[in-house]
mmCIF file of C-alpha atoms in Angstrom:
data_model
loop_
_atom_site.group_PDB
_atom_site.id
_atom_site.type_symbol
_atom_site.label_atom_id
_atom_site.label_comp_id
_atom_site.label_asym_id
_atom_site.label_seq_id
_atom_site.Cartn_x
_atom_site.Cartn_y
_atom_site.Cartn_z
ATOM 1 C CA MET F 1 113.099 178.354 147.708
ATOM 2 C CA SER F 2 115.809 175.914 146.841
ATOM 3 C CA GLU F 3 119.086 176.692 145.100
ATOM 4 C CA ARG F 4 119.025 176.468 141.316
ATOM 5 C CA ARG F 5 122.133 174.274 140.940
ATOM 6 C CA PRO F 6 122.584 174.320 137.178
ATOM 7 C CA GLU F 7 125.227 171.584 137.422
ATOM 8 C CA LEU F 8 122.559 168.999 137.978
ATOM 9 C CA ARG F 9 122.034 166.330 135.262
ATOM 10 C CA ILE F 10 119.202 166.547 132.758
ATOM 11 C CA GLY F 11 117.144 164.000 130.877
ATOM 12 C CA ASP F 12 115.456 163.601 127.453
ATOM 13 C CA ARG F 13 112.427 165.727 128.660
ATOM 14 C CA GLU F 14 114.658 168.731 129.205
ATOM 15 C CA ARG F 15 116.510 168.258 125.941
ATOM 16 C CA ASP F 16 113.245 167.951 124.001
ATOM 17 C CA ALA F 17 111.918 171.104 125.574
ATOM 18 C CA VAL F 18 114.981 173.074 124.496
ATOM 19 C CA ALA F 19 114.894 171.609 121.034
ATOM 20 C CA SER F 20 111.287 172.766 120.653
ATOM 21 C CA ALA F 21 112.128 176.236 121.892
ATOM 22 C CA LEU F 22 114.993 176.474 119.358
ATOM 23 C CA GLN F 23 112.808 175.427 116.504
ATOM 24 C CA ASP F 24 110.182 178.037 117.471
ATOM 25 C CA ALA F 25 112.914 180.644 117.689
ATOM 26 C CA MET F 26 114.001 179.879 114.138
ATOM 27 C CA ALA F 27 110.369 180.052 112.961
ATOM 28 C CA GLU F 28 110.093 183.492 114.594
ATOM 29 C CA GLY F 29 113.203 184.691 112.847
ATOM 30 C CA ARG F 30 115.414 184.886 115.999
ATOM 31 C CA LEU F 31 117.817 182.178 114.822
ATOM 32 C CA THR F 32 119.021 181.235 111.363
ATOM 33 C CA MET F 33 118.729 177.653 110.236
ATOM 34 C CA GLU F 34 122.390 177.143 110.674
ATOM 35 C CA GLU F 35 122.349 178.558 114.260
ATOM 36 C CA MET F 36 119.299 176.397 115.150
ATOM 37 C CA GLN F 37 120.998 173.262 113.730
ATOM 38 C CA GLU F 38 124.224 173.961 115.609
ATOM 39 C CA ARG F 39 122.320 174.488 118.878
ATOM 40 C CA LEU F 40 120.162 171.403 118.329
ATOM 41 C CA ASP F 41 123.304 169.290 117.965
ATOM 42 C CA ALA F 42 124.633 170.762 121.198
ATOM 43 C CA ALA F 43 121.205 170.115 122.962
ATOM 44 C CA LEU F 44 121.425 166.467 121.974
ATOM 45 C CA GLN F 45 124.850 166.247 123.600
ATOM 46 C CA ALA F 46 123.900 168.317 126.732
ATOM 47 C CA ARG F 47 124.371 166.725 130.108
ATOM 48 C CA THR F 48 123.523 169.382 132.661
ATOM 49 C CA TYR F 49 121.112 172.347 133.047
ATOM 50 C CA ALA F 50 124.075 174.703 132.550
ATOM 51 C CA ASP F 51 124.732 173.146 129.141
ATOM 52 C CA LEU F 52 121.037 173.927 128.121
ATOM 53 C CA ASP F 53 120.997 177.357 129.711
ATOM 54 C CA ALA F 54 123.837 178.471 127.446
ATOM 55 C CA LEU F 55 121.883 177.505 124.331
ATOM 56 C CA VAL F 56 118.960 179.781 125.145
ATOM 57 C CA ALA F 57 120.796 182.571 127.008
ATOM 58 C CA ASP F 58 120.113 185.065 124.140
ATOM 59 C CA LEU F 59 116.467 184.091 123.597
ATOM 60 C CA PRO F 60 113.412 185.533 125.437
ATOM 61 C CA ILE F 61 112.654 182.380 127.480
ATOM 62 C CA ASP F 62 113.324 181.252 130.938
ATOM 63 C CA PRO F 63 116.522 179.190 131.313
ATOM 64 C CA PRO F 64 115.873 175.428 131.800
ATOM 65 C CA SER F 65 117.470 175.601 135.222
ATOM 66 C CA ALA F 66 114.736 177.912 136.357
ATOM 67 C CA ALA F 67 112.459 174.869 136.613
ATOM 68 C CA LEU F 68 114.606 173.771 139.606
ATOM 69 C CA THR F 69 113.352 176.686 141.679
ATOM 70 C CA SER F 70 109.835 176.880 140.243
ATOM 71 C CA PRO F 71 106.797 175.282 141.921
ATOM 72 C CA ARG F 72 105.947 171.939 140.303
ATOM 73 C CA PRO F 73 102.811 172.148 138.266
ATOM 74 C CA SER F 74 99.811 170.396 139.670
ATOM 75 C CA ASP F 75 98.840 168.881 136.330
ATOM 76 C CA PRO F 76 101.180 165.943 135.758
ATOM 77 C CA ARG F 77 100.713 166.268 131.972
ATOM 78 C CA LEU F 78 102.713 169.520 132.131
ATOM 79 C CA LEU F 79 105.776 167.484 133.334
ATOM 80 C CA ARG F 80 105.798 165.612 130.043
ATOM 81 C CA ALA F 81 106.825 166.718 126.630
ATOM 82 C CA PRO F 82 103.683 167.592 124.475
ATOM 83 C CA GLY F 83 102.445 164.780 122.279
ATOM 84 C CA SER F 84 102.718 161.999 124.790
ATOM 85 C CA SER F 85 98.904 161.469 125.024
ATOM 86 C CA VAL F 86 95.857 162.035 122.912
ATOM 87 C CA GLU F 87 94.647 164.625 125.437
ATOM 88 C CA ASP F 88 97.942 166.587 125.156
ATOM 89 C CA ARG F 89 99.009 166.536 121.513
ATOM 90 C CA LEU F 90 101.947 168.393 120.092
ATOM 91 C CA VAL F 91 100.226 171.335 118.311
ATOM 92 C CA LEU F 92 101.536 172.893 115.118
ATOM 93 C CA ASP F 93 99.267 175.858 114.360
ATOM 94 C CA ALA F 94 100.149 178.125 111.374
ATOM 95 C CA GLY F 95 97.699 180.912 112.186
ATOM 96 C CA TRP F 96 98.357 183.602 109.546
ATOM 97 C CA SER F 97 102.028 182.661 109.238
ATOM 98 C CA SER F 98 104.016 179.458 108.854
ATOM 99 C CA VAL F 99 105.256 176.777 111.208
ATOM 100 C CA THR F 100 108.178 174.346 110.372
ATOM 101 C CA ARG F 101 109.580 171.403 112.284
ATOM 102 C CA GLU F 102 112.727 170.026 110.825
ATOM 103 C CA GLY F 103 116.187 168.851 111.632
ATOM 104 C CA ARG F 104 116.923 166.412 114.446
ATOM 105 C CA TRP F 105 113.941 166.009 116.740
ATOM 106 C CA GLU F 106 111.699 163.389 118.142
ATOM 107 C CA ILE F 107 108.242 163.160 116.767
ATOM 108 C CA PRO F 108 105.728 162.147 119.511
ATOM 109 C CA PRO F 109 102.870 159.674 118.989
ATOM 110 C CA PHE F 110 100.119 162.345 119.081
ATOM 111 C CA VAL F 111 100.173 165.459 116.862
ATOM 112 C CA ARG F 112 97.651 168.115 115.849
ATOM 113 C CA ILE F 113 98.275 170.133 112.692
ATOM 114 C CA ASN F 114 96.202 173.308 111.980
ATOM 115 C CA GLY F 115 96.901 174.850 108.626
ATOM 116 C CA ALA F 116 94.691 177.848 109.422
ATOM 117 C CA VAL F 117 95.395 180.329 106.522
ATOM 118 C CA GLY F 118 99.175 179.843 106.591
ATOM 119 C CA SER F 119 101.409 176.881 106.034
ATOM 120 C CA VAL F 120 102.774 173.936 108.065
ATOM 121 C CA ARG F 121 105.856 171.849 107.108
ATOM 122 C CA LEU F 122 106.454 168.768 109.083
ATOM 123 C CA ASP F 123 109.874 167.484 108.100
ATOM 124 C CA CYS F 124 110.698 163.988 109.488
ATOM 125 C CA LEU F 125 113.765 163.288 107.369
ATOM 126 C CA GLN F 126 116.070 163.526 110.461
ATOM 127 C CA ALA F 127 113.396 162.801 113.022
ATOM 128 C CA THR F 128 113.282 159.811 115.354
ATOM 129 C CA THR F 129 110.252 158.280 117.022
ATOM 130 C CA ARG F 130 109.602 155.612 119.619
ATOM 131 C CA SER F 131 106.161 154.875 118.171
ATOM 132 C CA ASP F 132 105.028 152.428 115.485
ATOM 133 C CA ILE F 133 101.932 154.525 114.766
ATOM 134 C CA ILE F 134 101.938 158.379 114.811
ATOM 135 C CA ASP F 135 98.432 159.752 115.188
ATOM 136 C CA ILE F 136 98.066 163.087 113.351
ATOM 137 C CA GLU F 137 94.890 165.049 113.738
ATOM 138 C CA VAL F 138 94.507 167.469 110.773
ATOM 139 C CA ILE F 139 92.530 170.724 110.710
ATOM 140 C CA GLY F 140 93.134 172.039 107.225
ATOM 141 C CA ASN F 141 91.031 175.202 107.131
ATOM 142 C CA ALA F 142 92.462 177.191 104.135
ATOM 143 C CA GLY F 143 96.184 176.588 104.775
ATOM 144 C CA SER F 144 98.713 174.224 103.226
ATOM 145 C CA ILE F 145 100.324 171.330 105.018
ATOM 146 C CA THR F 146 103.413 169.422 103.766
ATOM 147 C CA ILE F 147 104.769 166.329 105.487
ATOM 148 C CA VAL F 148 108.111 164.919 104.367
ATOM 149 C CA VAL F 149 109.040 161.490 105.502
ATOM 150 C CA PRO F 150 112.033 159.081 105.077
ATOM 151 C CA GLN F 151 111.919 156.410 102.392
ATOM 152 C CA ASP F 152 110.700 153.576 104.713
ATOM 153 C CA TRP F 153 108.032 155.560 106.486
ATOM 154 C CA SER F 154 104.399 155.328 105.331
ATOM 155 C CA ALA F 155 101.122 157.186 105.648
ATOM 156 C CA ASN F 156 97.416 156.273 105.745
ATOM 157 C CA LEU F 157 94.924 158.999 104.768
ATOM 158 C CA ASP F 158 91.731 156.859 104.749
ATOM 159 C CA ARG F 159 90.359 158.679 107.798
ATOM 160 C CA LEU F 160 91.086 162.159 106.400
ATOM 161 C CA SER F 161 88.221 164.045 104.740
ATOM 162 C CA ALA F 162 89.392 166.259 101.880
ATOM 163 C CA GLY F 163 86.180 168.414 101.849
ATOM 164 C CA TRP F 164 86.647 171.298 99.339
ATOM 165 C CA GLY F 165 90.413 170.994 99.723
ATOM 166 C CA SER F 166 92.834 168.317 98.687
ATOM 167 C CA ALA F 167 94.809 165.534 100.419
ATOM 168 C CA LYS F 168 97.383 163.494 98.606
ATOM 169 C CA SER F 169 99.947 160.841 99.674
ATOM 170 C CA LYS F 170 102.929 159.960 97.485
ATOM 171 C CA VAL F 171 104.249 157.412 99.933
ATOM 172 C CA ALA F 172 103.365 153.802 100.684
ATOM 173 C CA ALA F 173 100.223 153.132 102.718
ATOM 174 C CA GLN F 174 101.769 150.108 104.407
ATOM 175 C CA PRO F 175 104.852 150.440 106.576
ATOM 176 C CA SER F 176 108.114 148.629 106.063
ATOM 177 C CA ARG F 177 109.150 146.339 108.887
ATOM 178 C CA GLY F 178 110.182 148.387 111.924
ATOM 179 C CA ALA F 179 109.277 151.706 110.330
ATOM 180 C CA PRO F 180 106.456 154.028 111.628
ATOM 181 C CA LEU F 181 103.064 154.563 110.030
ATOM 182 C CA LEU F 182 101.474 158.045 110.022
ATOM 183 C CA VAL F 183 97.634 157.910 110.491
ATOM 184 C CA LEU F 184 96.035 161.074 109.494
ATOM 185 C CA HIS F 185 92.420 161.976 110.351
ATOM 186 C CA GLY F 186 90.262 165.013 110.465
ATOM 187 C CA ALA F 187 89.201 167.382 107.671
ATOM 188 C CA MET F 188 91.017 169.542 105.190
ATOM 189 C CA GLY F 189 88.381 172.304 104.756
ATOM 190 C CA TRP F 190 89.601 174.465 101.858
ATOM 191 C CA GLY F 191 93.285 173.596 102.471
ATOM 192 C CA SER F 192 95.767 171.265 100.819
ATOM 193 C CA LEU F 193 97.912 168.507 102.203
ATOM 194 C CA VAL F 194 100.673 166.398 100.659
ATOM 195 C CA VAL F 195 102.783 163.617 102.227
ATOM 196 C CA ARG F 196 105.832 162.824 100.252
ATOM 197 C CA HIS F 197 109.502 161.658 100.378
ATOM 198 C CA ALA F 198 112.457 164.047 100.018
ATOM 199 C CA ASN F 199 112.617 165.870 96.711
ATOM 200 C CA TRP F 200 115.707 167.285 94.946
ATOM 201 C CA PHE F 201 115.619 170.428 97.001
ATOM 202 C CA ASP F 202 115.415 168.574 100.291
ATOM 203 C CA ARG F 203 118.377 166.369 99.366
ATOM 204 C CA ARG F 204 120.424 169.402 98.156
ATOM 205 C CA ARG F 205 119.753 171.285 101.402
ATOM 206 C CA LEU F 206 120.838 168.305 103.540
ATOM 207 C CA ARG F 207 123.907 167.579 101.369
ATOM 208 C CA LYS F 208 125.104 171.063 102.255
ATOM 209 C CA GLN F 209 124.943 169.938 105.898
ATOM 210 C CA GLY F 210 126.923 166.779 105.086
ATOM 211 C CA ILE F 211 123.806 164.573 105.338
ATOM 212 C CA LEU F 212 123.138 162.000 102.656
ATOM 213 C CA LEU F 213 119.716 160.385 102.417
ATOM 214 C CA ASP F 214 118.964 156.912 101.058
ATOM 215 C CA PRO F 215 118.316 157.034 97.260
ATOM 216 C CA PRO F 216 114.721 157.389 96.173
ATOM 217 C CA ARG F 217 112.740 154.317 95.341
ATOM 218 C CA ARG F 218 111.505 153.665 91.804
ATOM 219 C CA PRO F 219 108.710 153.562 91.168
ATOM 220 C CA GLU F 220 107.336 155.802 93.903
ATOM 221 C CA LEU F 221 104.360 154.300 95.630
ATOM 222 C CA GLY F 222 101.267 156.488 96.136
ATOM 223 C CA ARG F 223 97.722 156.511 97.422
#
């Protein structure tokens, strides 16, 4: 077995994996929002495995540098961050509880959201993406799903069946130049879904972190 060597350089895949683990830790109540945000900022600046190891040292997960001495998985999809292909979507499953993705993170091109009987909040206000189109498969069940997007992002719900539930978009259906389009498809079941821009509470929360969003558009476009 080779030496771990935590001084080795990392790439975006390792940073993204730690960012995902930190967000999961906050959702589980292991970190406060402030602690998660501070560690996410550090993860974005990390250069070595040692930098990332320090960010998860008090969490019940393997340190990132452990991958250096672990056998490489036979499935090449496991070497990529989830969401890079339609066969391996980033999954946000509420179960009986709640799942939140927010802060600085990169939203992949393929996502699956399952509201189950809980709630899912997909906050893209500080997110980045490399994709012009973000394919979101929705399984509403009886849960609630909220997607918050920046002013220039858009969403198309034409392929999403509301069923006995509800699905509403309060954002433009056509993207601005250079901005991504969220294409939602699937079925809501008994659940509810809303896609919207930042509200007063979102702006107030971010202002406390020193983050100012673009002013809201008037009038607000909707579906």
